Amino acid sequence: MEDERSVVEVMRSMGLADEVVTRVSRLWGKSAARNGGRTHLLLGHLLDTAAVAGVMWDQYVSAAFRRRLDEVSGGRGRSWFMWVCGIHDCGKACPAFQAMDAAEAAPVLAAGLTWGRLPAGRGVRWRHDVAGAVLLLPRLVGEWGDEEAAGWVWPLVAGHHGTFPSAAALDPPRGAQGRGAAWEEAQRAVVDVFTCAVGFDGLADVRPVGSLRKAEQLALSGLIVMADWIASDSSHFVGLSDAGLVSFASARRRAEAAWGRLRLRGGWRDLSLPEDPLEPLTGRLGVRPRASQRELVERSWSVPAPGLLVAEAPMGEGKTKAALAAAEILAARFGLDGVFVAMPTQATSDPMYEQVLQWVRSFGPELESQVALLHGRRRFNAWWRSIWSGMPRPDGDGCGCREEGPAGASGMASDDFGAIDEDSEYDMVSVHDRTVGPGADGPAYWFLGDKRGLLTAFAVGTVDHLLHAATRTRHVMLRFAGLAGKVVVVDEVHAADVYMRQFLVEALRWLGQAGVPVVLLSATLPPAQRQRFVDAYLSGVLGTADVHQPVPEPAGYPCVTVAYGADGQAVVETSREAVRAWRESAPVRLAWLPDTDPAGTLVAAAVRKAVADGGVALVVVNQVARAQAIYRDLQEGGFDGVLHLLHARLCAAHRADRTAECLRLMGPQTGEDRPERMVVIATQLAEQSFDVDADVLITDLAPTDLLLQRIGRLHRHSGTRRPAAHHVSQVLVTGVVPGRDGVPRFLHASKQIYGEWALLRAAALVTEAAGPLAGGETGVPTASGWSIPADVPKLVARAYGDAGICPAGWDECGAWELWQAKEREREKNAEEFLLCRRREWAFPTLEGLHYAGSRAASEEQLDAVVRDGDPSVEVVIVRRASGGYRGIDGTWLGVHGEVDDDEVTDRLIGGTVRLPPGLTEAAQSELGPLPGWVGRPWLRYRLALVLEEDGTRLLGENRVSYHEVLGLVIERQAR
């Protein structure tokens, strides 16, 4: 039962002097100017935050984390959680804060809490979050008699504005913290009164009996910030300037009402164990379990503690459904409350969102509104809009996929790093997403706000969201708190390059220490990467930077590797018996098609020949201009069949429509719709999560694992009817020609993307299967080929192993040294943004975690932090017309580009395209939003690429145009 007494009554019962009661009753926490016109007292805000924390404990915090807080608090986890959340703003009881608003300062001064001239200037002003740590630390040490306990608690207070300072920062400027008996008594009283009001006998009674691990501290810090942000909303927590109206009981009522109005909730809430071990697969997902799926589910039952599960299986094996079943089991066994599924791109996130949505719905229809899609284009997913914006449900189960690109490009407002003023105005709703008012039931729009998406119980997004939670950036604790109560699934984990892997490894380390089960999925994972992921997770589990526990050689492929800690020891297990793949291995014939001409004339000719008697060909090249040229060659040559072009420089609407059409004609449900003769020319988009079935593949050479991913689109579905000539899978490998002494020469774009070493190794392995590059008849297999999927693990292991595999004279060592130097440079570039430096991993607290701050001031820059490479920008293509502008689909926009409604906005943003990095500088200097976009949230920061009436424009030194079929066309202008 919460205390109904006002804080004035509590103070009087504690025997505080009248002047102390008066002074504490005047301390303000929220100014009228920043709090909806009504002052809110400091104790009122502390109690509001504690009350919110109590509701969070009851309805949001995972069972696993509740257990840990119970352990460290001696069984008083709920009360202790409320205390640590509420005490966060005690540092506002200092002159530096109380003096910031003259109107609010007057009654404080009148009560006898005075101050002299305070230091000014951003470099010397005193932050109230750090002031709270200075106020608390000596009292915690003195009354707890435990420096270790005080040492991990004070950073939670000092870090609640998003950054964790070092102990050296606990040095206030003269007069800023408050001097003299009056201030000392008031500050002491604020802590004591709050502590008693939430149910403790005194500050000594709060002393924890154990310590949270550093990753658990980070998660707790994120929950503190969440409670603070909710309690900081003046529309739900009206300011109270009369201390006689402030009580913990009233704060609890306010918190419960706000929680209900905001429609906040957790996920499963103590999910029960399935009665049948395979029920998560067979019943909930309706799957007839394949051996590889059964293996992952059985491992989820047998692992004795939260751990890392690495599932490797061929493309199309059903790894994702198995991972969802495993997530249910792991969550039920270890007390997790939801799931985050990380995908490599936005385009792959959309269909996964719909799959997770259907899965979560099976636990209860009320959970449907707790499934979030976390990327900047979610507005264009039909299912997202139907649930989160009250739009009509889409017909059938079709994907609302609209675009792929860096995650989170939704224009988050930047916060001032090192903020020292009042709490920011944390808006309740992202104006980008909310288009209808809240009803009695439905999604919690609060989660759509900046940095909060992962706090939703069930979330699907790009892997960037996981990587962001491992960066030394402001409010990283919010992102991590969103992961810490979930099972984390990472699909296509091989897609992370060396730069991104630094953050993935860092994330695994923190997740391992936080006891978060992680499931990694891949069809083509090099053994060295598997080992590194295992070591990273185990280093977190054991709290040591240098853990190396050798992964046993799997008995076969598919396989599942499990890593966990038991009695302080690292344990790694893998499939002891060969697991049978769903599809029998089949021969794949490989042949060379020597060609490095960007025009791709030879490729076009080979395509015509390949489907002369019918069939469906997939052409995957490494360069957009090459794809466009091949398409143009086929089209202008009168190709007799269905022809599609798919690449990253198509606008969002065209790309979505074309992807959907390819899936309709080549996907698993095609049936009689499959054309007699069809060619799809694509770039790397076709490499992963593109569930199509081709009869023949023509591909530019790529690193071995990516080449195998492309081959995974061949003969993918059972029962597909094929011409007799295509009963055996065939691959023509191009993008390479024999150079001097037979040394391969690669397409320039391929070298720029992948580097020479990986291409040489791939060329060597293809040579073993297709014969020498310089010998034999072009396009005719001359060697044994590959057996897929049986050969996949061996090929990937050899491609990335230490042993030399290239013929003499290819200078493999020289290429390797260049590659290694480049990789080391990229690793070093990533290090400055990693959440924790290697030498600091063993530090037991969060003190100094943000010693260097962060250069990431905007969401676009945050994307650049975790994805290496030259920056690129998105533009919206519009066409100048007589008297105004039109969208790419002809929609009239008005004289200044005015947009009247959401439907027009949707059609306009359907013309979004990402420019190649070479145009970034010109775009940023020459382009801007149209004047008529100022009042439209989704448009006001968008760059408009205005094409003149002839359909082109000069951008820097390039003439750019947009073709309905070819997409963005770039021609360099002669000087």
XYZ file of N, CA and C in Angstrom, residues 521-611:
273
model
N 21.896 -16.675 -37.608
C 21.531 -17.521 -38.737
C 22.394 -17.197 -39.940
N 22.865 -18.235 -40.635
C 23.655 -18.015 -41.842
C 23.674 -19.280 -42.686
N 23.779 -19.065 -43.984
C 23.986 -20.192 -44.891
C 25.449 -20.347 -45.246
N 26.212 -19.266 -45.121
C 27.603 -19.266 -45.616
C 28.512 -18.566 -44.621
N 28.630 -19.105 -43.432
C 29.424 -18.457 -42.388
C 30.836 -19.041 -42.341
N 31.867 -18.209 -42.585
C 33.238 -18.725 -42.468
C 33.528 -19.190 -41.043
N 34.261 -20.293 -40.875
C 34.544 -20.802 -39.526
C 35.198 -19.773 -38.610
N 36.070 -18.917 -39.167
C 36.733 -17.912 -38.337
C 35.730 -16.923 -37.759
N 34.700 -16.594 -38.528
C 33.670 -15.687 -38.012
C 32.862 -16.380 -36.918
N 32.508 -17.627 -37.154
C 31.778 -18.381 -36.124
C 32.570 -18.386 -34.820
N 33.867 -18.639 -34.931
C 34.720 -18.676 -33.740
C 34.750 -17.314 -33.048
N 34.836 -16.260 -33.835
C 34.916 -14.926 -33.248
C 33.617 -14.546 -32.540
N 32.480 -14.918 -33.122
C 31.198 -14.623 -32.482
C 31.074 -15.389 -31.166
N 31.485 -16.644 -31.178
C 31.438 -17.460 -29.963
C 32.328 -16.854 -28.883
N 33.559 -16.493 -29.242
C 34.489 -15.925 -28.257
C 33.958 -14.610 -27.688
N 33.352 -13.791 -28.537
C 32.823 -12.505 -28.068
C 31.707 -12.721 -27.050
N 30.774 -13.590 -27.370
C 29.658 -13.837 -26.454
C 30.169 -14.401 -25.128
N 31.103 -15.338 -25.216
C 31.635 -15.948 -24.000
C 32.470 -14.971 -23.184
N 33.127 -14.032 -23.836
C 33.890 -13.037 -23.072
C 32.937 -12.191 -22.242
N 31.718 -11.954 -22.785
C 30.719 -11.264 -21.993
C 30.225 -12.108 -20.837
N 29.949 -13.372 -21.111
C 29.459 -14.276 -20.069
C 30.453 -14.370 -18.914
N 31.740 -14.467 -19.259
C 32.776 -14.650 -18.234
C 33.348 -13.327 -17.727
N 33.004 -12.206 -18.408
C 33.501 -10.908 -17.967
C 34.975 -10.714 -18.188
N 35.527 -11.366 -19.200
C 36.960 -11.275 -19.503
C 37.137 -10.953 -20.975
N 38.061 -10.071 -21.280
C 38.225 -9.624 -22.662
C 38.762 -10.723 -23.571
N 39.661 -11.551 -23.075
C 40.356 -12.506 -23.937
C 39.897 -13.932 -23.659
N 38.775 -14.293 -24.227
C 38.276 -15.666 -24.128
C 38.434 -16.315 -25.492
N 39.022 -17.496 -25.505
C 39.085 -18.262 -26.740
C 38.764 -19.711 -26.403
N 37.572 -20.119 -26.795
C 37.128 -21.487 -26.557
C 36.901 -22.132 -27.919
N 37.816 -23.023 -28.354
C 37.719 -23.566 -29.721
C 36.366 -24.216 -29.995
N 35.811 -23.887 -31.160
C 34.543 -24.482 -31.585
C 34.837 -25.841 -32.211
N 34.233 -26.905 -31.715
C 34.469 -28.224 -32.326
C 34.049 -28.233 -33.796
N 34.684 -29.042 -34.573
C 34.314 -29.169 -35.988
C 32.931 -29.809 -36.090
N 31.980 -29.132 -36.748
C 30.638 -29.726 -36.867
C 30.695 -31.052 -37.621
N 29.756 -31.930 -37.274
C 29.731 -33.249 -37.918
C 29.265 -33.159 -39.362
N 28.597 -32.083 -39.715
C 28.093 -31.964 -41.090
C 27.468 -30.604 -41.302
N 26.652 -30.506 -42.311
C 25.975 -29.260 -42.687
C 24.602 -29.646 -43.189
N 23.558 -29.121 -42.571
C 23.418 -28.073 -41.564
C 24.000 -28.455 -40.198
N 24.182 -27.424 -39.344
C 24.700 -27.662 -38.004
C 24.281 -26.515 -37.084
N 24.318 -26.793 -35.791
C 24.032 -25.771 -34.775
C 25.166 -25.781 -33.769
N 25.728 -24.615 -33.506
C 26.765 -24.451 -32.485
C 26.163 -23.691 -31.311
N 26.444 -24.144 -30.095
C 25.905 -23.525 -28.885
C 27.060 -23.131 -27.975
N 27.017 -21.901 -27.427
C 28.042 -21.434 -26.493
C 27.352 -20.840 -25.269
N 27.821 -21.204 -24.077
C 27.234 -20.697 -22.833
C 28.258 -20.839 -21.713
N 27.933 -20.289 -20.568
C 28.792 -20.420 -19.400
C 28.176 -21.349 -18.388
N 28.994 -22.165 -17.747
C 28.528 -23.088 -16.705
C 29.574 -23.127 -15.597
N 29.171 -22.723 -14.391
C 30.076 -22.722 -13.232
C 31.359 -21.944 -13.520
N 31.210 -20.808 -14.182
C 32.359 -19.964 -14.453
C 33.253 -20.446 -15.576
N 32.811 -21.478 -16.292
C 33.596 -22.026 -17.391
C 32.865 -21.846 -18.713
N 33.648 -21.647 -19.772
C 33.065 -21.532 -21.108
C 32.801 -22.918 -21.680
N 31.615 -23.083 -22.278
C 31.243 -24.352 -22.895
C 30.810 -24.084 -24.330
N 31.363 -24.855 -25.263
C 30.968 -24.748 -26.663
C 30.671 -26.144 -27.183
N 29.500 -26.312 -27.786
C 29.105 -27.606 -28.333
C 28.610 -27.395 -29.755
N 28.705 -28.441 -30.545
C 28.162 -28.353 -31.902
C 27.538 -29.692 -32.266
N 26.844 -29.716 -33.365
C 26.118 -30.926 -33.772
C 27.077 -32.111 -33.855
N 26.794 -33.150 -33.071
C 27.682 -34.313 -33.022
C 27.414 -35.282 -34.162
N 26.203 -35.220 -34.707
C 25.845 -36.086 -35.824
C 25.424 -35.238 -37.003
N 25.689 -35.731 -38.170
C 25.326 -34.986 -39.375
C 23.816 -34.801 -39.431
N 23.405 -33.569 -39.683
C 21.978 -33.250 -39.810
C 21.645 -33.209 -41.295
N 20.605 -33.899 -41.635
C 20.261 -33.999 -43.048
C 19.614 -32.704 -43.537
N 20.091 -32.204 -44.673
C 19.483 -31.020 -45.282
C 18.128 -31.383 -45.867
N 17.245 -30.378 -45.941
C 15.912 -30.599 -46.484
C 15.985 -31.042 -47.941
N 16.809 -30.356 -48.720
C 16.969 -30.723 -50.134
C 18.218 -31.574 -50.302
N 18.098 -32.596 -51.102
C 19.281 -33.383 -51.432
C 20.252 -32.506 -52.230
N 21.527 -32.738 -52.016
C 22.514 -31.994 -52.795
C 22.394 -32.342 -54.263
N 22.591 -31.328 -55.098
C 22.470 -31.512 -56.542
C 23.678 -30.893 -57.227
N 24.054 -31.410 -58.377
C 25.207 -30.855 -59.082
C 24.900 -29.478 -59.650
N 25.905 -28.617 -59.589
C 25.840 -27.297 -60.214
C 27.030 -27.191 -61.155
N 26.731 -27.014 -62.441
C 27.802 -26.888 -63.423
C 28.231 -25.431 -63.509
N 29.546 -25.229 -63.477
C 30.081 -23.879 -63.586
C 30.905 -23.753 -64.857
N 30.826 -22.584 -65.467
C 31.639 -22.298 -66.654
C 32.017 -20.820 -66.631
N 33.106 -20.520 -67.297
C 33.569 -19.124 -67.385
C 32.918 -18.417 -68.566
N 32.661 -17.137 -68.377
C 32.261 -16.250 -69.466
C 33.140 -15.002 -69.335
N 34.376 -15.064 -69.860
C 35.324 -13.965 -69.648
C 34.785 -12.649 -70.222
N 34.651 -11.648 -69.339
C 34.149 -10.341 -69.794
C 34.280 -9.328 -68.658
N 34.932 -8.214 -68.922
C 34.981 -7.120 -67.949
C 34.541 -5.798 -68.576
N 33.865 -5.880 -69.691
C 33.363 -4.676 -70.358
C 32.110 -4.204 -69.624
N 32.099 -2.968 -69.093
C 30.895 -2.478 -68.404
C 29.645 -2.544 -69.276
N 29.820 -2.552 -70.601
C 28.661 -2.620 -71.502
C 28.021 -3.998 -71.492
N 28.760 -5.041 -71.101
C 28.193 -6.379 -70.941
C 27.641 -6.998 -72.209
N 28.208 -6.671 -73.362
C 27.695 -7.196 -74.629
C 27.746 -8.716 -74.668
N 28.856 -9.282 -74.208
C 28.990 -10.740 -74.203
C 27.977 -11.388 -73.260
N 27.705 -10.712 -72.141
C 26.730 -11.250 -71.189
C 25.350 -11.286 -71.831
N 24.984 -10.198 -72.515
C 23.679 -10.153 -73.173
C 23.539 -11.276 -74.195
N 24.619 -11.511 -74.939
C 24.588 -12.589 -75.929
C 24.423 -13.945 -75.251
N 25.122 -14.126 -74.120
C 25.014 -15.395 -73.394
C 23.607 -15.602 -72.834
N 22.971 -14.516 -72.428
C 21.610 -14.608 -71.912
C 20.660 -15.100 -73.011
N 20.786 -14.503 -74.189
C 19.929 -14.917 -75.300
C 20.092 -16.407 -75.590
N 21.344 -16.853 -75.576
C 21.622 -18.255 -75.874
C 21.054 -19.167 -74.782
N 21.188 -18.726 -73.526
C 20.774 -19.573 -72.405
C 19.277 -19.846 -72.407
N 18.484 -18.870 -72.852
C 17.027 -19.061 -72.813
C 16.425 -19.146 -74.210
